[in-house]
């Protein structure tokens, strides 16, 4: 879902349509999170100001960090409201990372792309229009925030992997009927024998 205009005519930004999409079906919803109303308001205000130099960097000024955050918050609220799995595409701001760190549930995922990790607004001077994208590149502060978010996530994953590695393996037993091995806490016991299911327990007891 393109919550903010980008390429083509795929825009879906009105509350009624978004509510209908999130409330219907079970498939994962992926969103391009930029707030269209703020884009339009800032485009009109900034381009009408003759004091603003018309450079490629104005693209990042129009589609500012709040433009991204507003849409991310909106998508997260709808995901929580309807219990829908949500994937937020190409995060570009530190404030989105921090908001999601505090508020996202397990049904929500997100990503960051190399453009926003390795470029910042200083690169407009060198790359010009080639650096324009949606969401736009940000200043170095936001780029650093994205890296911190990645590092925190990697540290969390390493801790989880370490915790799983330290867990003792489950005690295994063998079904007396079919000889299949299974964890003891998933097996049934009768007459000093273990079984994988009640059917095999009953069959074995008839022998």
PDB file of C-alpha atoms in Angstrom, residues 3 28-34 68 71-73 75-76 79 85-92 96 99-100 104 108-112:
ATOM      1  CA  UNK A   3       0.101   5.677   1.854  1.00  0.00           C
ATOM      2  CA  UNK A  28       0.539  -9.628   5.201  1.00  0.00           C
ATOM      3  CA  UNK A  29       0.143  -5.923   4.431  1.00  0.00           C
ATOM      4  CA  UNK A  30       3.267  -4.051   3.299  1.00  0.00           C
ATOM      5  CA  UNK A  31       3.169  -0.254   3.348  1.00  0.00           C
ATOM      6  CA  UNK A  32       5.122   2.644   1.911  1.00  0.00           C
ATOM      7  CA  UNK A  33       4.638   4.927   4.906  1.00  0.00           C
ATOM      8  CA  UNK A  34       4.434   8.622   4.028  1.00  0.00           C
ATOM      9  CA  UNK A  68       7.132   9.309   7.510  1.00  0.00           C
ATOM     10  CA  UNK A  71       2.063   7.315   8.290  1.00  0.00           C
ATOM     11  CA  UNK A  72       3.999   4.703  10.287  1.00  0.00           C
ATOM     12  CA  UNK A  73       1.936   5.494  13.383  1.00  0.00           C
ATOM     13  CA  UNK A  75      -0.371   1.907   9.879  1.00  0.00           C
ATOM     14  CA  UNK A  76       0.613   0.525  13.284  1.00  0.00           C
ATOM     15  CA  UNK A  79      -2.528  -3.274  12.482  1.00  0.00           C
ATOM     16  CA  UNK A  85       0.355  -8.633  10.037  1.00  0.00           C
ATOM     17  CA  UNK A  86       2.168  -5.524   8.871  1.00  0.00           C
ATOM     18  CA  UNK A  87       5.512  -4.891   7.170  1.00  0.00           C
ATOM     19  CA  UNK A  88       6.749  -1.293   7.004  1.00  0.00           C
ATOM     20  CA  UNK A  89       8.996  -0.813   4.004  1.00  0.00           C
ATOM     21  CA  UNK A  90      12.231   1.199   3.902  1.00  0.00           C
ATOM     22  CA  UNK A  91      12.323   3.054   7.223  1.00  0.00           C
ATOM     23  CA  UNK A  92      14.251   6.290   6.775  1.00  0.00           C
ATOM     24  CA  UNK A  96      10.313   5.800  13.257  1.00  0.00           C
ATOM     25  CA  UNK A  99       8.587   4.647  17.869  1.00  0.00           C
ATOM     26  CA  UNK A 100       8.504   1.067  16.584  1.00  0.00           C
ATOM     27  CA  UNK A 104       5.362  -2.506  17.677  1.00  0.00           C
ATOM     28  CA  UNK A 108       4.779  -6.102  12.821  1.00  0.00           C
ATOM     29  CA  UNK A 109       8.085  -6.165  10.941  1.00  0.00           C
ATOM     30  CA  UNK A 110      10.112  -3.495   9.191  1.00  0.00           C
ATOM     31  CA  UNK A 111      13.199  -2.975   7.062  1.00  0.00           C
ATOM     32  CA  UNK A 112      15.824  -0.455   6.071  1.00  0.00           C
TER      33      UNK A 112
END
